[in-house]
Short mmCIF file of C-alpha atoms and ligand atoms in Angstrom, two decimals:
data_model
loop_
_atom_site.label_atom_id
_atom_site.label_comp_id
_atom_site.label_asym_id
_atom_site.label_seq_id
_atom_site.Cartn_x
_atom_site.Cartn_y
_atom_site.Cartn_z
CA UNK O 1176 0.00 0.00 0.00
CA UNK O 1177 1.87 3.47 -1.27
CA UNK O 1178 2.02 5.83 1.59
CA UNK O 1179 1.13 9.47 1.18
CA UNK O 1180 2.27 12.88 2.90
CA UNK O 1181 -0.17 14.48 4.69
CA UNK O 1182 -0.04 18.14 2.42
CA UNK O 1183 -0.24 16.22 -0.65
CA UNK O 1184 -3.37 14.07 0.45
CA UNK O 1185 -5.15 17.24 1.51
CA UNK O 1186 -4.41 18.77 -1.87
CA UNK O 1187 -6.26 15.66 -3.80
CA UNK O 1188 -8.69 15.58 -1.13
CA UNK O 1189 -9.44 19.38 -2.47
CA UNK O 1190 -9.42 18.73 -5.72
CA UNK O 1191 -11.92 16.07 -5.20
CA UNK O 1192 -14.23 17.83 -3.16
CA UNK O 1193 -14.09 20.40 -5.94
CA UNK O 1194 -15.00 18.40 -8.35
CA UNK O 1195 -18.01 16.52 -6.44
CA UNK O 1196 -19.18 20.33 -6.08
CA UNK O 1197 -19.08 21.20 -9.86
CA UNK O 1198 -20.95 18.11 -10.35
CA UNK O 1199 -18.69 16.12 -12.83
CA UNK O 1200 -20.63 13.10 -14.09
CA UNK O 1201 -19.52 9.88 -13.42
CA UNK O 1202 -18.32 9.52 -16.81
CA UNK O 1203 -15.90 11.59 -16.58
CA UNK O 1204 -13.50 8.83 -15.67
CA UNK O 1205 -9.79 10.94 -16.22
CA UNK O 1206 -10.91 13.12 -13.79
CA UNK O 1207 -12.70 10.95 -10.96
CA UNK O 1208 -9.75 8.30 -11.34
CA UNK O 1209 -7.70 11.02 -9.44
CA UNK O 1210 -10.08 10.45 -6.48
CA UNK O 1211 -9.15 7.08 -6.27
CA UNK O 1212 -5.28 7.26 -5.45
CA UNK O 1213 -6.71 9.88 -2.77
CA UNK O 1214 -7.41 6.44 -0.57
CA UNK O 1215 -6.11 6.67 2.99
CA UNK O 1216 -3.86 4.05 3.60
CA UNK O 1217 -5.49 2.13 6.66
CA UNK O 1218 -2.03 1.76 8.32
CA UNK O 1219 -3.51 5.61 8.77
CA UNK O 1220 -7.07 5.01 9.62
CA UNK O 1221 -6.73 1.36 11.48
CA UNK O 1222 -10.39 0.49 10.54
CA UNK O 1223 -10.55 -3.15 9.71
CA UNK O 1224 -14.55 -3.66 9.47
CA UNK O 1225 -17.95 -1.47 9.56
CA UNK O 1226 -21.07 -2.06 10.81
CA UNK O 1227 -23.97 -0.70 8.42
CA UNK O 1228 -26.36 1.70 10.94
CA UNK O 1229 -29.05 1.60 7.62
CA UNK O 1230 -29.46 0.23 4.32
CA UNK O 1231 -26.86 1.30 2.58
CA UNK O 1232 -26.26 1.68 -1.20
CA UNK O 1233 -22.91 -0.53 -2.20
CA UNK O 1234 -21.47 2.01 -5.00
CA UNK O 1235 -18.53 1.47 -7.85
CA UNK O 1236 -16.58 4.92 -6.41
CA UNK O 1237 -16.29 6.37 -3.69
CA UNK O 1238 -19.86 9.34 -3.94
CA UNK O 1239 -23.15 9.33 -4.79
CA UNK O 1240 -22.31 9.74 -8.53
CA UNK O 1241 -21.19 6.00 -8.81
CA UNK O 1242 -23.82 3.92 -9.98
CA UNK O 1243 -25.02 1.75 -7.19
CA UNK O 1244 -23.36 -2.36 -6.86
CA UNK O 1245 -25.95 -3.43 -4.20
CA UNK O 1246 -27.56 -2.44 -0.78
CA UNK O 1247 -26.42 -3.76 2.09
CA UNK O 1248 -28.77 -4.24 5.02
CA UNK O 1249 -28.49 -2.38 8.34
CA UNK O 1250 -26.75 -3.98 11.19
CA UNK O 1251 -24.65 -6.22 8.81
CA UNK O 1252 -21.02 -6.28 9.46
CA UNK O 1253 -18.40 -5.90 6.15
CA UNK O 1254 -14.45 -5.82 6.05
CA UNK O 1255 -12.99 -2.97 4.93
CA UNK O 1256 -10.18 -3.04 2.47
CA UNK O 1257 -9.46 0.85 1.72
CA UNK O 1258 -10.97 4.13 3.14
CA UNK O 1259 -10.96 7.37 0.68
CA UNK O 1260 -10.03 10.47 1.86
CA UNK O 1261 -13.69 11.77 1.70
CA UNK O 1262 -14.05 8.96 4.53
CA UNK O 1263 -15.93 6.34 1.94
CA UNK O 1264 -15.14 2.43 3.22
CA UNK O 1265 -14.31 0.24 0.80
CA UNK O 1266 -16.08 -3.02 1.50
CA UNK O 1267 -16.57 -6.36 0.62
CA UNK O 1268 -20.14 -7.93 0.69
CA UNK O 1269 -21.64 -10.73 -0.03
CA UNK O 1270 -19.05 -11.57 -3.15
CA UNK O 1271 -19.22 -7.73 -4.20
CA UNK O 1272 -16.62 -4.98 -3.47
CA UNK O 1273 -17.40 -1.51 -4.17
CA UNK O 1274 -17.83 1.87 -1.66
CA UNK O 1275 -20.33 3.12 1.41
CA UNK O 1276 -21.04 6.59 2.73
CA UNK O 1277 -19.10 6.32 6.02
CA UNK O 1278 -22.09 8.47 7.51
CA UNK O 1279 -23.72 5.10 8.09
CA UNK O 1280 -21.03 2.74 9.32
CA UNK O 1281 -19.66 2.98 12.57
CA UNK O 1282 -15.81 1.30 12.86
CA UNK O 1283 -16.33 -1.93 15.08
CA UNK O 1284 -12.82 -3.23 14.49
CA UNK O 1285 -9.68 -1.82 14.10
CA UNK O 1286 -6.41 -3.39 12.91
CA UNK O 1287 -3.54 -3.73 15.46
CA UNK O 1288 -1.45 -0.24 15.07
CA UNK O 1289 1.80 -0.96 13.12
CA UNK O 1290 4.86 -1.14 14.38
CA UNK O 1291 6.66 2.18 15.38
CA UNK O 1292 9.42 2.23 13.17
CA UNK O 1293 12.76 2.70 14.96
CA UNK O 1294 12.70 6.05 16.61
CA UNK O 1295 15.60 8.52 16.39
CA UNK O 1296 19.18 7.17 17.17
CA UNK O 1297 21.51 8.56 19.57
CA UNK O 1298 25.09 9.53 18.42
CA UNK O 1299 27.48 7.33 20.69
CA UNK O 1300 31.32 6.50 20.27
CA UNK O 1301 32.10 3.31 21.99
CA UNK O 1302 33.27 0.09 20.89
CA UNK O 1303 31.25 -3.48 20.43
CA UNK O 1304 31.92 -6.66 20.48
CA UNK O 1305 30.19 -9.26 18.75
CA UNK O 1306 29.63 -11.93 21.35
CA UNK O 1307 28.18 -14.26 18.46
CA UNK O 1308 28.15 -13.87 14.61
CA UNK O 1309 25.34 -11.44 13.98
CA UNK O 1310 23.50 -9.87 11.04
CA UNK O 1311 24.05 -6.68 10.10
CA UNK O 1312 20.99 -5.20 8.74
CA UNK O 1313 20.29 -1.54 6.46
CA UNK O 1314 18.22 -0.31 10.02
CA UNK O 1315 17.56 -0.58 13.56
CA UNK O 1316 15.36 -3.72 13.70
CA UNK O 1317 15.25 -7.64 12.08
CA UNK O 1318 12.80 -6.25 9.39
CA UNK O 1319 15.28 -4.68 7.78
CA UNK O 1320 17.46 -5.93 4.93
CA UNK O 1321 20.56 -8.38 5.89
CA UNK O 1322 23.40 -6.54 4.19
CA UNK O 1323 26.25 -7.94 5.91
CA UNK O 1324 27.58 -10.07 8.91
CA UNK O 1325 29.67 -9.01 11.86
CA UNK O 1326 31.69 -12.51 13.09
CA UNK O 1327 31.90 -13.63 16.43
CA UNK O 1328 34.63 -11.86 18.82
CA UNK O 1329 34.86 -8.73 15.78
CA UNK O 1330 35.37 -5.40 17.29
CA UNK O 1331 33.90 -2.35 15.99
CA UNK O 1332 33.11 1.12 16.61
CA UNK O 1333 29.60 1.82 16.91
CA UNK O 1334 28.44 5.32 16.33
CA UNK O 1335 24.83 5.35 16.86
CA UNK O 1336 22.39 3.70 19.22
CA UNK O 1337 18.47 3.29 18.25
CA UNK O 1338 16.00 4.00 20.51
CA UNK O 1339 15.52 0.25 20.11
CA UNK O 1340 18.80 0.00 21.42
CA UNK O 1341 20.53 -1.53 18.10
CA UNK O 1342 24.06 -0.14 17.13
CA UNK O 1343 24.99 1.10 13.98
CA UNK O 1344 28.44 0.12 12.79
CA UNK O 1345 30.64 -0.10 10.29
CA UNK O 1346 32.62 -3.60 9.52
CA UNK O 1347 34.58 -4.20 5.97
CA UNK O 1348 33.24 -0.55 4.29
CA UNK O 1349 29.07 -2.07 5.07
CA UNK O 1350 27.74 0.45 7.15
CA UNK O 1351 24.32 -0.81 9.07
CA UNK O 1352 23.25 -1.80 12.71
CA UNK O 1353 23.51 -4.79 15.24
CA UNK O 1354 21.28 -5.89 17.30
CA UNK O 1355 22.26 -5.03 20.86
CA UNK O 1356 21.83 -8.55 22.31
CA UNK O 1357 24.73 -10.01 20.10
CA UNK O 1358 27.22 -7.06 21.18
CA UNK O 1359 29.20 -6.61 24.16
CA UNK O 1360 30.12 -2.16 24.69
CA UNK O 1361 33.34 -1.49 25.86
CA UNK O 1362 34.82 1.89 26.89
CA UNK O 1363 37.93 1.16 28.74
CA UNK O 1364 40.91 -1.23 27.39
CA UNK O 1365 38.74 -2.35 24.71
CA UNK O 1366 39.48 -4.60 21.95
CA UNK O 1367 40.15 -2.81 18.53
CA UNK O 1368 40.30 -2.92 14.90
CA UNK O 1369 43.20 -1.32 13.65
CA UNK O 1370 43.02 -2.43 10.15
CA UNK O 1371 44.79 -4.59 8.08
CA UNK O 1372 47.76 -6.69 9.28
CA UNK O 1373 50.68 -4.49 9.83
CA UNK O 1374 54.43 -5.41 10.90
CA UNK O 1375 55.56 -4.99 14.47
CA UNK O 1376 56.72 -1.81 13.88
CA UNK O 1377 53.55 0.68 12.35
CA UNK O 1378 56.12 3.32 12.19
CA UNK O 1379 56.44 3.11 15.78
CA UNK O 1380 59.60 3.74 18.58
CA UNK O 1381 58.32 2.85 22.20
CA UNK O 1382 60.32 -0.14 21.97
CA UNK O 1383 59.87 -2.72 25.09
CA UNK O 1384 60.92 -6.49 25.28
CA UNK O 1385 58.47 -9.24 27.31
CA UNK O 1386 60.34 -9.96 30.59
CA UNK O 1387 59.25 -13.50 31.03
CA UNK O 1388 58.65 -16.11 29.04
CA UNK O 1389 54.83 -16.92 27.87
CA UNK O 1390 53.78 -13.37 27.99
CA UNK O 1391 50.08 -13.03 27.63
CA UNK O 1392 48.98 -10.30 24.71
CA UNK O 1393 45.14 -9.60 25.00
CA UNK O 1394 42.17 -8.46 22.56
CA UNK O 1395 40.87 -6.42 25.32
CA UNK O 1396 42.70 -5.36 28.68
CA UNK O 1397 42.75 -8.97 30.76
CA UNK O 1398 39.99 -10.17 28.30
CA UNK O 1399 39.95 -12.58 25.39
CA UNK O 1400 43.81 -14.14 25.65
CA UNK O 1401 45.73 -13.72 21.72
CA UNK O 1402 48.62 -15.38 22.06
CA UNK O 1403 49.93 -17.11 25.69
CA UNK O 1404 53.23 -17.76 24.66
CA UNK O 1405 55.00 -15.03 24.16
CA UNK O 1406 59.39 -15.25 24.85
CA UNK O 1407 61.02 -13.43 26.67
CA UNK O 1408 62.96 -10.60 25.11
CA UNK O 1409 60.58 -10.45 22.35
CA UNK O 1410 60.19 -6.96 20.56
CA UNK O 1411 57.19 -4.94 21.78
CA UNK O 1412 55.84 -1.42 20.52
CA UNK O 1413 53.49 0.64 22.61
CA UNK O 1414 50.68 2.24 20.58
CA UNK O 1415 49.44 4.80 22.22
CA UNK O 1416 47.39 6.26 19.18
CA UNK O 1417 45.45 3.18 19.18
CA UNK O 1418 45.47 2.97 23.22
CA UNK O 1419 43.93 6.16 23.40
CA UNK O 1420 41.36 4.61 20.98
CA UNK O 1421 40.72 1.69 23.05
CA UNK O 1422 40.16 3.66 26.31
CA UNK O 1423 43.32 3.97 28.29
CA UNK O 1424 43.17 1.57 31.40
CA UNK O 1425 46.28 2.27 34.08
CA UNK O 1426 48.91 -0.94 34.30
CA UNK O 1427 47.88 -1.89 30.60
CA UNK O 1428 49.73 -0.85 27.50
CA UNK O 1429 48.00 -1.47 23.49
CA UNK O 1430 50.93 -2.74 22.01
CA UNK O 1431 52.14 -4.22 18.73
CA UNK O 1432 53.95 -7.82 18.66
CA UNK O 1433 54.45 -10.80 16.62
CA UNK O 1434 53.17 -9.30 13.64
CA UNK O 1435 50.07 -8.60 15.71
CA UNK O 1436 48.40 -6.04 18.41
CA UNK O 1437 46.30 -6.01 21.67
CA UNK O 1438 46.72 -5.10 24.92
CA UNK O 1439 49.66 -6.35 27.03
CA UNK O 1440 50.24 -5.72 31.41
CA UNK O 1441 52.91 -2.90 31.50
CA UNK O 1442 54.47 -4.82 34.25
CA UNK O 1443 55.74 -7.57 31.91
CA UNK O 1444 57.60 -5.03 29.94
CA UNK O 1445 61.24 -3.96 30.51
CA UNK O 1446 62.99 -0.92 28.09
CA UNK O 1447 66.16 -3.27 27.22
CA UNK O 1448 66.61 -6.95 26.28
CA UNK O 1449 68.86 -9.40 28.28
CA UNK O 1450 68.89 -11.99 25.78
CA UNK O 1451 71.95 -13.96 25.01
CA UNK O 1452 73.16 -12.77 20.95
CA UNK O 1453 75.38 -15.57 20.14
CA UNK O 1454 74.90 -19.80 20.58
CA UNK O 1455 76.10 -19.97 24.82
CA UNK O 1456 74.90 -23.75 24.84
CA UNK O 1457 76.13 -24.85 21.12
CA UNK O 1458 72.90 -26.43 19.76
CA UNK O 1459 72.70 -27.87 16.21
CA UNK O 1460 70.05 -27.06 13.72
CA UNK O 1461 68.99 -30.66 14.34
CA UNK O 1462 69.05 -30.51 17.97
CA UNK O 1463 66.46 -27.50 17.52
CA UNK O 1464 63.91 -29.50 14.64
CA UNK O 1465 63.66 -31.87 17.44
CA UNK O 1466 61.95 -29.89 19.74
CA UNK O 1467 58.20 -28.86 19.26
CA UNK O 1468 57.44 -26.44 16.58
CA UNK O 1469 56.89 -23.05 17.86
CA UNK O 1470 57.47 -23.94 21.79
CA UNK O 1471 61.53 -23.98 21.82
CA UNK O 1472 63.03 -23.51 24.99
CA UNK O 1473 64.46 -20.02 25.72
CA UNK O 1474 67.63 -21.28 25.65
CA UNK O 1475 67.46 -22.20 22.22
CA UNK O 1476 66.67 -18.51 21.24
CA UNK O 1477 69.18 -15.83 20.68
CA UNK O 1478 68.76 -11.97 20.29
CA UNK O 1479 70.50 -10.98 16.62
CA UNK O 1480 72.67 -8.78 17.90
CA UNK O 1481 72.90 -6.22 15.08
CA UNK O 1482 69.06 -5.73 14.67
CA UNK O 1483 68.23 -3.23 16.89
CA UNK O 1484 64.83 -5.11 17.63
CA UNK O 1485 66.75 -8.01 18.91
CA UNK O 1486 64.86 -10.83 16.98
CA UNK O 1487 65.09 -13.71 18.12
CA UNK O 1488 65.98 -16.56 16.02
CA UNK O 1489 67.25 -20.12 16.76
CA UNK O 1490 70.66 -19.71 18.20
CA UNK O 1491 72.82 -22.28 15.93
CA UNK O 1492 71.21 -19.87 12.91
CA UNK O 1493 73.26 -16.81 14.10
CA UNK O 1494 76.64 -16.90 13.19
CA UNK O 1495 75.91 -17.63 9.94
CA UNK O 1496 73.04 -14.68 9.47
CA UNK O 1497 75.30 -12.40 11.32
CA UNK O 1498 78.33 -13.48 8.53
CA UNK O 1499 75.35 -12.85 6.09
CA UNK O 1500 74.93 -9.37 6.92
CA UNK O 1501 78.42 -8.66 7.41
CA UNK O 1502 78.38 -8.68 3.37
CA UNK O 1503 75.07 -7.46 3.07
CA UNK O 1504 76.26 -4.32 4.98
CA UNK O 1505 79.96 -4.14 3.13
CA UNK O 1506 77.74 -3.87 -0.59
CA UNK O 1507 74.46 -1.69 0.81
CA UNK O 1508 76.13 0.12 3.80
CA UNK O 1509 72.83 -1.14 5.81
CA UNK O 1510 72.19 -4.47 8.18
CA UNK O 1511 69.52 -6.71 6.69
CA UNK O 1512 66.26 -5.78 7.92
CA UNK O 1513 64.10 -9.15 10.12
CA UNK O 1514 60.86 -8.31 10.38
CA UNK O 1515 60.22 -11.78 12.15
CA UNK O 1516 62.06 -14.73 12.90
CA UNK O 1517 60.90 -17.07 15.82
CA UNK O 1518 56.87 -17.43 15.88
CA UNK O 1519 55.40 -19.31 18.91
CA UNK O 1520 52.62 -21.88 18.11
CA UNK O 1521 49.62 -19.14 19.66
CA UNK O 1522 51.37 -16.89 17.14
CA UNK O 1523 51.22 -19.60 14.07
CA UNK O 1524 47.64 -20.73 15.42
CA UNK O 1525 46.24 -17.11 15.25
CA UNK O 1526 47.74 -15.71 11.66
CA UNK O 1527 46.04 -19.07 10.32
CA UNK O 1528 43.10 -18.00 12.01
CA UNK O 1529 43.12 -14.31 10.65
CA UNK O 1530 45.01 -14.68 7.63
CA UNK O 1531 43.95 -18.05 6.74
CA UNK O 1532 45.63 -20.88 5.46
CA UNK O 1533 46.65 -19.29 1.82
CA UNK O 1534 48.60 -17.16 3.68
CA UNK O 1535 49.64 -18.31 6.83
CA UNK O 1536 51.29 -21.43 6.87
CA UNK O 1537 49.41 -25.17 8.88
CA UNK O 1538 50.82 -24.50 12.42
CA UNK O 1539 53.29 -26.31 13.85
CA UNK O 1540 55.00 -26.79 9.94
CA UNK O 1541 56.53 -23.43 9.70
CA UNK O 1542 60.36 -22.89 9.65
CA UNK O 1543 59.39 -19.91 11.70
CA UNK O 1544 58.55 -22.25 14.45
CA UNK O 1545 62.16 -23.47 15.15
CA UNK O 1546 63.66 -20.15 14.70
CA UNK O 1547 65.12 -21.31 11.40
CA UNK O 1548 63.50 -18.50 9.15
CA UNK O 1549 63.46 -14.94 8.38
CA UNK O 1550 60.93 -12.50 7.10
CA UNK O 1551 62.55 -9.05 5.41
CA UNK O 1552 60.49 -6.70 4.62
CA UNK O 1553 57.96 -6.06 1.91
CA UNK O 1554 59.27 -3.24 0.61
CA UNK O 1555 60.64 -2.67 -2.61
CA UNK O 1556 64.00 -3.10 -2.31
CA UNK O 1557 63.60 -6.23 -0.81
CA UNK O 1558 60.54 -7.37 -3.95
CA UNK O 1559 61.32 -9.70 -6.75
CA UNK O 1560 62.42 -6.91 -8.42
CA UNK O 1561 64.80 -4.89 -5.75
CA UNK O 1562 68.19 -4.90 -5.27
CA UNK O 1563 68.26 -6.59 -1.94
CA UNK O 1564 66.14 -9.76 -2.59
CA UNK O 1565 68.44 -10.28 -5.82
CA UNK O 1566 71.99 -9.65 -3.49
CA UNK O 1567 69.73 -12.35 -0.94
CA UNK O 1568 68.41 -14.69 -3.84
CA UNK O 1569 72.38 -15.65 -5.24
CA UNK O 1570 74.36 -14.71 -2.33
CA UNK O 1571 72.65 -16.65 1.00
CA UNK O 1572 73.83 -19.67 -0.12
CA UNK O 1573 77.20 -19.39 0.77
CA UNK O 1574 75.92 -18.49 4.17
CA UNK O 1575 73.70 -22.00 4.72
CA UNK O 1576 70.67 -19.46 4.12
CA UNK O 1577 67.84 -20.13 1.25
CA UNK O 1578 65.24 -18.60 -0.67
CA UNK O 1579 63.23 -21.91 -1.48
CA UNK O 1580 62.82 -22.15 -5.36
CA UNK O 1581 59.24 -22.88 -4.99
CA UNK O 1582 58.41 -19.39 -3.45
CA UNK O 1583 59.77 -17.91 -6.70
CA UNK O 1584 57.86 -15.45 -8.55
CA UNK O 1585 57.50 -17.78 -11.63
CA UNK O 1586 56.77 -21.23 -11.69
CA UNK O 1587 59.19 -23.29 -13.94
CA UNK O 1588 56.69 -23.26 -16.74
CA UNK O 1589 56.57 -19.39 -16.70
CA UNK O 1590 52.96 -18.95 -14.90
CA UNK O 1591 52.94 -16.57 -12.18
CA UNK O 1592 53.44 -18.28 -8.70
CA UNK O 1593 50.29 -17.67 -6.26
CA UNK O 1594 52.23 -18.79 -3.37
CA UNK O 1595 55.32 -16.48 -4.30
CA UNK O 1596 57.54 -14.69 -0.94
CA UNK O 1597 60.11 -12.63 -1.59
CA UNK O 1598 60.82 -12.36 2.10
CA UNK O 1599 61.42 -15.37 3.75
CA UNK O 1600 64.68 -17.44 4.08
CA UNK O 1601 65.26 -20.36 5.45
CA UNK O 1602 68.29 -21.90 7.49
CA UNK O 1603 69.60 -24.98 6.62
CA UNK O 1604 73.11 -24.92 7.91
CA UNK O 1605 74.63 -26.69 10.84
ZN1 ZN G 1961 58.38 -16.40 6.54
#
């Protein structure tokens, strides 16, 4: 049923009144089909059925100048369908629809009134969690269009709130609302979305290192555990951009780590490393593969001593990285840049989890996971095409370090490579 505006239905109910008064015959059908679309929507009106308080005359329009269907005797009862705006019921009698004087029915029914549509929304600025997977929908309210979903433990910023009490949001560039009862609101040491995965660093210098091992980084302050297992030493930015964002909760720092962010106690964070930077214990390579993927012993791990975030890598892998660089540095006048080396198991388990598994590799099978791998950079230099990933590509073999042939840019039979790195090395001396 089309809705009308209130000025615009008194305007046709005018112009029919004017021409009821000039006396236009019936006939005239261009002119008294106007009248029609004057109808008043009976979301309006609410009257669902008449009772007749005479005979009536049943007539094709809605006047006296329609010619008459039938008569329908007083007392009877009829459903309404439509009521014009000169008060005339449609009705439906015995098989026969056409229109009654509403001078002689009197409303004994009314339909249930409609639903208020959501009233006006508050502006808010506080974040939500989804505490399920929930719909987002183009308005406040399940009647409204699905146009997108917000997963389970997603963090957003909502920047509205319905009278309803539904949040609108926006999640991957979909702007619409969540119901309330699938969000969590968080104003202090919440969990946020900073946007696409970034490096450690985000152009960042409050440099800390973890002072224990299996440091515990958090979505939200003490809420919703990341990654449990943490080494000590490990390279930690604060963000205080981003902690600002989050609501700033004293004794917790939003920080950036293994590739990742969330919010870390500022207790387990010391301004220097004390990690060892050369192999104190003399382990093999093969001593290390032994151990579990991604849960080496801290003694296995050593700082490289020349990065000044003190990666830390599987110790026997040093000495020959560290000769690596030595040559790196004598032909670029710069030390190789690691943007990761060791990744704990949490760490492997979550990137498969966030970057799924095209990206990130099955955990507990990455090279990363003994400390036998490095990630450079993606910049440039260090693409297919830059100067540093070609010195890398034909010079780390002489230092027991390899860029596997199968993360090439080309495939042997000259198709592009889907699974192509630039960046990571492997160790695979002694
Ligand atoms: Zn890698």
């Amino acid at each position: 049923m089309r809705t009308l505006r209130p000025r615009f239905l008194a305007a046709l109910m005018a112009a029919s009144l004017l021409l009821v008064g000039l006396g236009v015959p019936s006939q005239a059908a261009p002119a008294l089909a106007a009248v029609e679309t004057a109808a008043v929507p009976l979301a309006k009106t609410g009257v669902a059925s008449v009772k007749t308080t005479a005979n009536l005359n049943m007539r094709k329009g809605e006047s006296t100048k329609y010619a008459i269907v039938r008569t329908i005797p007083k007392n009877t009862t009829v459903p309404v369908s439509q009521q014009a705006a000169n008060g005339w019921y449609k009705v439906s009698y015995k098989k026969k629809t056409g229109w009654i004087s509403n001078k002689y029915a009197k409303a004994v029914s009314r339909h249930p009134a409609p639903k208020p549509k959501s009233g006006p929304s508050k502006k808010i600025n506080l974040w939500v969690n989804a505490t399920a997977a929930v719909n987002i929908r183009q308005g406040s309210g399940t009647s409204h269009k699905i146009i997108g979903s917000l997963p389970k433990n997603a963090a957003v910023k909502a920047v509205a709130r319905a009278s309803n009490g539904w949040y609108k949001i926006t999640y991957k560039k979909k702007t619409g609302w969540v119901s309330h009862k699938h969000v969590q609101t968080c104003v202090k040491g919440c969990q946020v979305d900073t946007g696409a995965y970034t490096t450690n660093r985000a152009g960042l210098n409050d440099r800390y290192f973890t002072k224990s091992s299996g440091t515990d980084l958090y979505a939200a302050a003490g809420k919703r555990l990341r990654i449990g297992d943490i080494p000590k030493n490990s390279i930690v930015y604060r963000d205080l951009r981003w902690e600002k964002a989050g609501g700033p909760v004293a004794g917790w720092y939003f920080v950036r780590t293994q590739g990742m962010d969330g919010w870390m106690k500022a207790s387990a964070l010391a301004r220097k490393s004390t990690a060892t930077t050369s192999n104190t214990k003399n382990y093999t390579r093969k001593q290390v593969v032994k151990k579990a993927n991604g849960m080496l012993p801290e003694s296995m791990l050593a700082a490289i001593p020349w990065d000044k975030e003190k990666t830390l890598i599987a110790a026997p892998a040093l000495a020959d990285l560290t000769r690596m660089n030595t040559a790196f540095k004598k032909k670029f006048g710069k030390n190789i840049d690691v943007d990761l080396a060791y990744r704990t198991l949490d760490t492997q388990k979550y990137y498969y989890k966030e970057l799924g598994a095209y990206i990130a590799a099955k955990p507990g099978t990455s090279n990363h996971g003994w400390g036998l791998a490095i990630d450079v950079p993606e910049s440039h230099a260090y693409s297919f095409r830059g100067k540093y990933y070609k010195w890398l590509k034909s010079n780390s073999k002489k230092y027991n370090w390899l860029h596997r042939k199968n993360l090439e840019e080309f495939r042997a039979d000259g198709s592009r490579n889907p699974y192509a790195e630039a960046w990571h090395f492997e160790y695979n001396g002694q």
